[in-house]
Tab-separated table of C-alpha atoms and ligand atoms in Angstrom:
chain	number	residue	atom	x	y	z
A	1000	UNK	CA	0.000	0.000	0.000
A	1001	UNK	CA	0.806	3.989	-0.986
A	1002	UNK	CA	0.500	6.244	1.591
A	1003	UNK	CA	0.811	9.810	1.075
A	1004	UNK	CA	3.445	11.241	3.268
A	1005	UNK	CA	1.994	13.161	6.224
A	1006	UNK	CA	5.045	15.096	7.782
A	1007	UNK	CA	4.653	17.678	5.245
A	1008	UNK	CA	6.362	21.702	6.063
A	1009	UNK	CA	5.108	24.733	3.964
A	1010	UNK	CA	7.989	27.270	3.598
A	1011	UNK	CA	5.447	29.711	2.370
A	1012	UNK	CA	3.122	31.183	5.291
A	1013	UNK	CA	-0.968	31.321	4.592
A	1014	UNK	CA	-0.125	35.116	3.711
A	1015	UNK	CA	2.106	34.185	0.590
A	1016	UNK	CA	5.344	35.248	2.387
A	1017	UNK	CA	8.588	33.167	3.159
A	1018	UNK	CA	8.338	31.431	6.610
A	1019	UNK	CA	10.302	32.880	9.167
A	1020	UNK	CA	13.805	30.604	9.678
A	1021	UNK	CA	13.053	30.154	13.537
A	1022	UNK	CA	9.593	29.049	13.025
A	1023	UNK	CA	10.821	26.814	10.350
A	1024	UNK	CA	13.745	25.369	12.082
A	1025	UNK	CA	11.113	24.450	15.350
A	1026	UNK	CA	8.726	22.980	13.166
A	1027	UNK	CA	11.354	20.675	11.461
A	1028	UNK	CA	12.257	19.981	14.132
A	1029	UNK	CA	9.425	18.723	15.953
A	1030	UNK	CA	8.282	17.264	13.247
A	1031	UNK	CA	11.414	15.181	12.742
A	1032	UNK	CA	11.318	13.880	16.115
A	1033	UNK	CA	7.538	12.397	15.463
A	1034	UNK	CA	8.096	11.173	11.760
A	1035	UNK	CA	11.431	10.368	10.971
A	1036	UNK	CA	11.452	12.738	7.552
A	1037	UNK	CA	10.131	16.276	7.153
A	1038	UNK	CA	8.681	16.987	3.276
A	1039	UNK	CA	8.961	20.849	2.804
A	1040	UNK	CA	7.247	22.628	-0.299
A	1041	UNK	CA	5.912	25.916	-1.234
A	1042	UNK	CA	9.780	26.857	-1.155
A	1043	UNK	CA	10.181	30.346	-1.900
A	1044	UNK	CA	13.528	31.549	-3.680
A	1045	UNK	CA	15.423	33.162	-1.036
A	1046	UNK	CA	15.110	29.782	0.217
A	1047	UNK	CA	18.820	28.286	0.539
A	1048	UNK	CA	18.689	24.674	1.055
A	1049	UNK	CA	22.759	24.296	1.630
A	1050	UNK	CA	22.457	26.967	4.477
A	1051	UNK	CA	19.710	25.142	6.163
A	1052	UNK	CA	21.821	21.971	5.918
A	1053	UNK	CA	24.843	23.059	7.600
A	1054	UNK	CA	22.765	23.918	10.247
A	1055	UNK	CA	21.733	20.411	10.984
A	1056	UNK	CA	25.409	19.490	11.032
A	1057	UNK	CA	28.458	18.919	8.897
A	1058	UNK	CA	28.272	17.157	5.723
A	1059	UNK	CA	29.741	13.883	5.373
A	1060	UNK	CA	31.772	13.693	1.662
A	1061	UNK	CA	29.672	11.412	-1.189
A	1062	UNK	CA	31.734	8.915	-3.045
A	1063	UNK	CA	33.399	10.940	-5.575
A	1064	UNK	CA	34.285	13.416	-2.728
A	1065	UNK	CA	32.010	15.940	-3.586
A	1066	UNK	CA	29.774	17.627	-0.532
A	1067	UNK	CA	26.556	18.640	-2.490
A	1068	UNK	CA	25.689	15.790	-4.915
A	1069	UNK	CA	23.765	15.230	-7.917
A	1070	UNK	CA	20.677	12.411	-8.249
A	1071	UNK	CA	20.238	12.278	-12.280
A	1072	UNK	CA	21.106	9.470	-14.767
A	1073	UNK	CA	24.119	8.992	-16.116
A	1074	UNK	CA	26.249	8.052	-19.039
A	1075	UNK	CA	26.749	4.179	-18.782
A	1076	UNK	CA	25.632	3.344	-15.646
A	1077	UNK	CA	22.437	1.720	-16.859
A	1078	UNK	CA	23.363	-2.219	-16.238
A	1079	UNK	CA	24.214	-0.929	-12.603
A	1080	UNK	CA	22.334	-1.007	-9.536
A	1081	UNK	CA	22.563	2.521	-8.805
A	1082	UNK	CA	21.063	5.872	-8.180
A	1083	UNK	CA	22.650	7.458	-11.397
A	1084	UNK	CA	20.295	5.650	-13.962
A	1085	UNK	CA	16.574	5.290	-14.171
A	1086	UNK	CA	15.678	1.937	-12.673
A	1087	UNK	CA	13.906	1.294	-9.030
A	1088	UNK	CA	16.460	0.974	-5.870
A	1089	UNK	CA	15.507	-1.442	-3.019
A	1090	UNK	CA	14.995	-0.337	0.475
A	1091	UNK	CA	18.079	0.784	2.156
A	1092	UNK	CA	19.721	3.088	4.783
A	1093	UNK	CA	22.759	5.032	3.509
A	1094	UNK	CA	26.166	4.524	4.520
A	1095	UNK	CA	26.371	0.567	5.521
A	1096	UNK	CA	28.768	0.721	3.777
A	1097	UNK	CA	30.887	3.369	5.908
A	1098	UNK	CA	33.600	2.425	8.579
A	1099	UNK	CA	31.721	4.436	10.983
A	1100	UNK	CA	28.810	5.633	11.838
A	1101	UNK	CA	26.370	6.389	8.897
A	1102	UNK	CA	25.463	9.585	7.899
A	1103	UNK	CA	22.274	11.252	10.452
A	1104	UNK	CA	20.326	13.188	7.977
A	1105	UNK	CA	19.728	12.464	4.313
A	1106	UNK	CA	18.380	15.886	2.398
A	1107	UNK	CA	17.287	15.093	-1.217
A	1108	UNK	CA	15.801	18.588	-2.767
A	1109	UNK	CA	14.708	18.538	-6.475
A	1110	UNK	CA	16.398	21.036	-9.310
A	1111	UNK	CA	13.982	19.016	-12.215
A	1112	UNK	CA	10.961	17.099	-11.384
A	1113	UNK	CA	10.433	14.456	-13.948
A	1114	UNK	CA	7.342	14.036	-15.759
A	1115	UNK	CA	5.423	11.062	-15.960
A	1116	UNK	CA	4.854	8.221	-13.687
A	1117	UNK	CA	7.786	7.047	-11.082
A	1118	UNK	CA	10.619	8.547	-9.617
A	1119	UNK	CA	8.940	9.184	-6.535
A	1120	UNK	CA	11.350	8.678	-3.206
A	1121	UNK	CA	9.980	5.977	-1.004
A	1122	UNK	CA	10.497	5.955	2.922
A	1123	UNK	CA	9.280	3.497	5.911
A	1124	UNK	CA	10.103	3.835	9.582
A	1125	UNK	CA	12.524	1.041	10.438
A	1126	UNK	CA	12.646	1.530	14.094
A	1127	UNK	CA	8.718	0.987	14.018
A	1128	UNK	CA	10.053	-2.097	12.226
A	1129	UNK	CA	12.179	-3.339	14.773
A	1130	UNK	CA	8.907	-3.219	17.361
A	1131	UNK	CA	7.588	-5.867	15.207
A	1132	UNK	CA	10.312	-8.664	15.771
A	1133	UNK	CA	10.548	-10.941	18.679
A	1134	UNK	CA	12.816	-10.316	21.346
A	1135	UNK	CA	15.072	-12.913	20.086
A	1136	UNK	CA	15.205	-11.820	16.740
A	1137	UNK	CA	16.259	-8.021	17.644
A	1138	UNK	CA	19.000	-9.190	20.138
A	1139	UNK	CA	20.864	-11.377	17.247
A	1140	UNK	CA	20.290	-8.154	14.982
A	1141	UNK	CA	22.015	-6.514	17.695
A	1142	UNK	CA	25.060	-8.973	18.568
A	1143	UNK	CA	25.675	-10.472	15.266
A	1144	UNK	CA	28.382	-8.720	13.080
A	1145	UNK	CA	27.697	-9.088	9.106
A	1146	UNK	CA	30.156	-8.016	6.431
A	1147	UNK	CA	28.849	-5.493	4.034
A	1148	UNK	CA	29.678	-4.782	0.859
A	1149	UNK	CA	29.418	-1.346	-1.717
A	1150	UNK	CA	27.001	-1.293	-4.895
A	1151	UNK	CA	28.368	-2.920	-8.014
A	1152	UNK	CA	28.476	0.391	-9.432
A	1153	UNK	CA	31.107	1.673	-6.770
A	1154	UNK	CA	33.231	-0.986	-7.115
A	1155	UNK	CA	33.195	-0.582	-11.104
A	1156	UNK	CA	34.325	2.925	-10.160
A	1157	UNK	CA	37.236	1.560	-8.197
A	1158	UNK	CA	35.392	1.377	-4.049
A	1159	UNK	CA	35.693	-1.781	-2.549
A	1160	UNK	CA	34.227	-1.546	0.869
A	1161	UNK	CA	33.749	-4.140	3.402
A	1162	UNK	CA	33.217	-2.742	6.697
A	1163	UNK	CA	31.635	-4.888	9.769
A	1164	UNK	CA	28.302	-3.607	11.645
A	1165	UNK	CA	25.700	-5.334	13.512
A	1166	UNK	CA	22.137	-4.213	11.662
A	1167	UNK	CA	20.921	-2.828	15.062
A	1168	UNK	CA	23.185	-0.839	17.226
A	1169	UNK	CA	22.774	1.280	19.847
A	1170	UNK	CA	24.172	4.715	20.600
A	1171	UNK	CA	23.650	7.291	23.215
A	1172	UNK	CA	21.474	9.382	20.863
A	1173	UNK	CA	19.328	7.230	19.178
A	1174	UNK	CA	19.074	3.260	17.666
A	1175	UNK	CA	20.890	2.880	14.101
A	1176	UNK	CA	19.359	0.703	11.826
A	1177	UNK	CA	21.302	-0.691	8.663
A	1178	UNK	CA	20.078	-2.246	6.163
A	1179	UNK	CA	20.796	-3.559	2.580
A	1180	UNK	CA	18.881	-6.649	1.091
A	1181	UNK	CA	21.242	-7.335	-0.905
A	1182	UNK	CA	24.324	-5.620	-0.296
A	1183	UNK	CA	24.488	-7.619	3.720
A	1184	UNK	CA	26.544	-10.292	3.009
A	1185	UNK	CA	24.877	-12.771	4.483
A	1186	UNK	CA	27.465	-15.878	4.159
A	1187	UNK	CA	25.828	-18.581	5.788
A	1188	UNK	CA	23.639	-17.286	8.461
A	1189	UNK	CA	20.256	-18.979	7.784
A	1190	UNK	CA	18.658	-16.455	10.038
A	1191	UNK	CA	19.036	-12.901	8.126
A	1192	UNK	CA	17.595	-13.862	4.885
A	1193	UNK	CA	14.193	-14.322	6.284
A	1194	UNK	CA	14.956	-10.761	8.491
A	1195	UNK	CA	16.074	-9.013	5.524
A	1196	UNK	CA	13.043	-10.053	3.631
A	1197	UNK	CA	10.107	-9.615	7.013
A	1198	UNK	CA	12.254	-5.799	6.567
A	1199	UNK	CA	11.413	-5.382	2.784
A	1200	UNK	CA	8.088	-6.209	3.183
A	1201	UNK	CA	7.020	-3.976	6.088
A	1202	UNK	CA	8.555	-1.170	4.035
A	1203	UNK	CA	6.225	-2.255	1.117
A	1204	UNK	CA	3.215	-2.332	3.306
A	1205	UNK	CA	4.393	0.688	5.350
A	1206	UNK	CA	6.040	3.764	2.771
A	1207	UNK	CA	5.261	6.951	2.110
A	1208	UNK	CA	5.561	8.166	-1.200
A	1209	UNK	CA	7.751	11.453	-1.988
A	1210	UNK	CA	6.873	12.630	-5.399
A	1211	UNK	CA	9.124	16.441	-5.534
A	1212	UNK	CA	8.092	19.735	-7.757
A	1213	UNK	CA	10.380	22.134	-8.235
A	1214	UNK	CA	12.253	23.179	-5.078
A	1215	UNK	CA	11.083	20.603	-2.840
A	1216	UNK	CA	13.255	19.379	-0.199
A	1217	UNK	CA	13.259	16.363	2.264
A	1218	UNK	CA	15.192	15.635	4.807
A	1219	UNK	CA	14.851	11.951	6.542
A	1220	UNK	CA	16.937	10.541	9.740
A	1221	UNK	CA	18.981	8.020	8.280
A	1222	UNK	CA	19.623	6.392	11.596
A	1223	UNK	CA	15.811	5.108	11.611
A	1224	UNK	CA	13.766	5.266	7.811
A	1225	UNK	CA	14.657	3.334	5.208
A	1226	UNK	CA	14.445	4.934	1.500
A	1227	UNK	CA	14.312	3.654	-1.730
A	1228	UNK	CA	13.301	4.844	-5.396
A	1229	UNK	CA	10.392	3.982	-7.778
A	1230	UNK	CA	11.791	3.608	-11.634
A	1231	UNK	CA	10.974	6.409	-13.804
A	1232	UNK	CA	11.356	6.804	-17.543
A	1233	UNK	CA	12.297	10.796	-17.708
A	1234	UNK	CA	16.180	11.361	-17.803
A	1235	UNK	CA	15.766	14.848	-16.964
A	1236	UNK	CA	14.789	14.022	-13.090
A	1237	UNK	CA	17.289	16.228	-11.482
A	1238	UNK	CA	17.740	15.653	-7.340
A	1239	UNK	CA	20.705	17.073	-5.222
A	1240	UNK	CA	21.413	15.582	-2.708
A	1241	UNK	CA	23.567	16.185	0.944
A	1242	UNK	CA	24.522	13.650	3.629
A	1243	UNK	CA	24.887	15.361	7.447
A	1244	UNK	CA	26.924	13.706	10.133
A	1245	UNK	CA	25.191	12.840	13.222
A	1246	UNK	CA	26.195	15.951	15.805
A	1247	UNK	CA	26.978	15.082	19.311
A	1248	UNK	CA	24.180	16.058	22.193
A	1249	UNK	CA	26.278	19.154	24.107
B	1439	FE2	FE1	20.211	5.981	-0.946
């Protein structure tokens, strides 16, 4: 099932004027703290979405090194599983595949919307996932260490990157969940195949829907929703895209 997103910020007020930035930031806030993700449109042009990300915290370098990304297909990248090409991506959490901790905050904000069906970003709450599994079946996602591995497309561009992470861990400011159906390897654990796949189908009966016009930004916690992408057929869908390191509590 489709649900429509419902954490949804206007950055235009019921007068047709910008929001002010305090309101906003409380808002977002709050509203991050309830849902996971904050949708924000009506996004007026003095609007500056890198500004309001380095307030959340510092951004965490993409794979090519650059700090503010791009999210549109590319030249021969098609017969990869990868953002940079048109096809669907499964449900994941960013960063597995980091040494360290994965990024906090996610913030996607759309340059070109594509026309036509797809493309819409996809999230579910996989902390309300966790609730759902036995006792049992959280601890092991807790203790046990997996190996994970980068997309196909990375290592084509020369990343190999193997780093070792429980799928559940827990840190003084919040649970992280990782998660990659098929980038986990799972070796041969009997037990996380069945996990991986009770995880893929909550988030099918479970997501929201994201589908951006111009301008639109969201921002998701990446320590607790899973995203993924519906296919699309228009190669001018243009995203950018930031990760934010989580900030220590003072
Ligand atoms: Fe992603």
């Amino acid at each position: 099932m489709v649900r429509e997103p419902d954490s949804l910020l206007s950055l235009t007020d019921f007068n047709g004027a910008p929001m002010a930035e305090d309101m906003v930031g409380k808002t977002f806030h709050s509203l991050m703290a309830r849902h996971g993700y904050v949708f924000m449109s009506s996004v007026p042009e003095t609007f500056d979405p890198v500004a309001f990300c380095k307030r959340l915290g510092d951004f965490v370098p993409q794979y090519t090194g650059v700090l503010v990304g791009d999210v549109t297909p590319e030249p021969g990248m098609d017969e990869f599983y990868h953002a940079g090409n048109t096809k669907p991506l499964y449900p994941h959490s960013e960063g597995y595949d980091f040494e360290g901790l994965p990024p906090r905050y996610l913030a996607l904000w759309c340059e070109t919307p594509n026309t036509g069906a797809g493309g819409e970003t996809t999230l579910a709450d996989a902390h309300a996932w966790a609730a759902t599994l036995d006792e049992a079946d959280r601890a092991y996602l807790r203790e046990r260490i997996y190996r994970w591995e980068t997309t196909d497309a990375m290592r084509h561009l020369g990343l190999d990157l193997n780093p070792e992470h429980p799928v559940i861990e827990d840190h003084p400011d919040g649970t992280i969940v990782r998660y990659s159906f098929n980038n986990l390897v799972r070796g041969d654990d009997e037990r996380i195949g069945p996990l991986l796949a009770d995880a893929k189908d909550h988030f099918e009966r479970h997501h929201v829907a994201i589908q951006y016009q111009r301008g639109d930004m969201l921002v998701f916690d990446n320590w607790r929703m899973l995203h993924a992408r519906n296919a699309f057929t228009d190669t001018g869908r243009h995203l950018r895209r930031i990760q934010i390191a989580h900030r220590q509590a003072p």
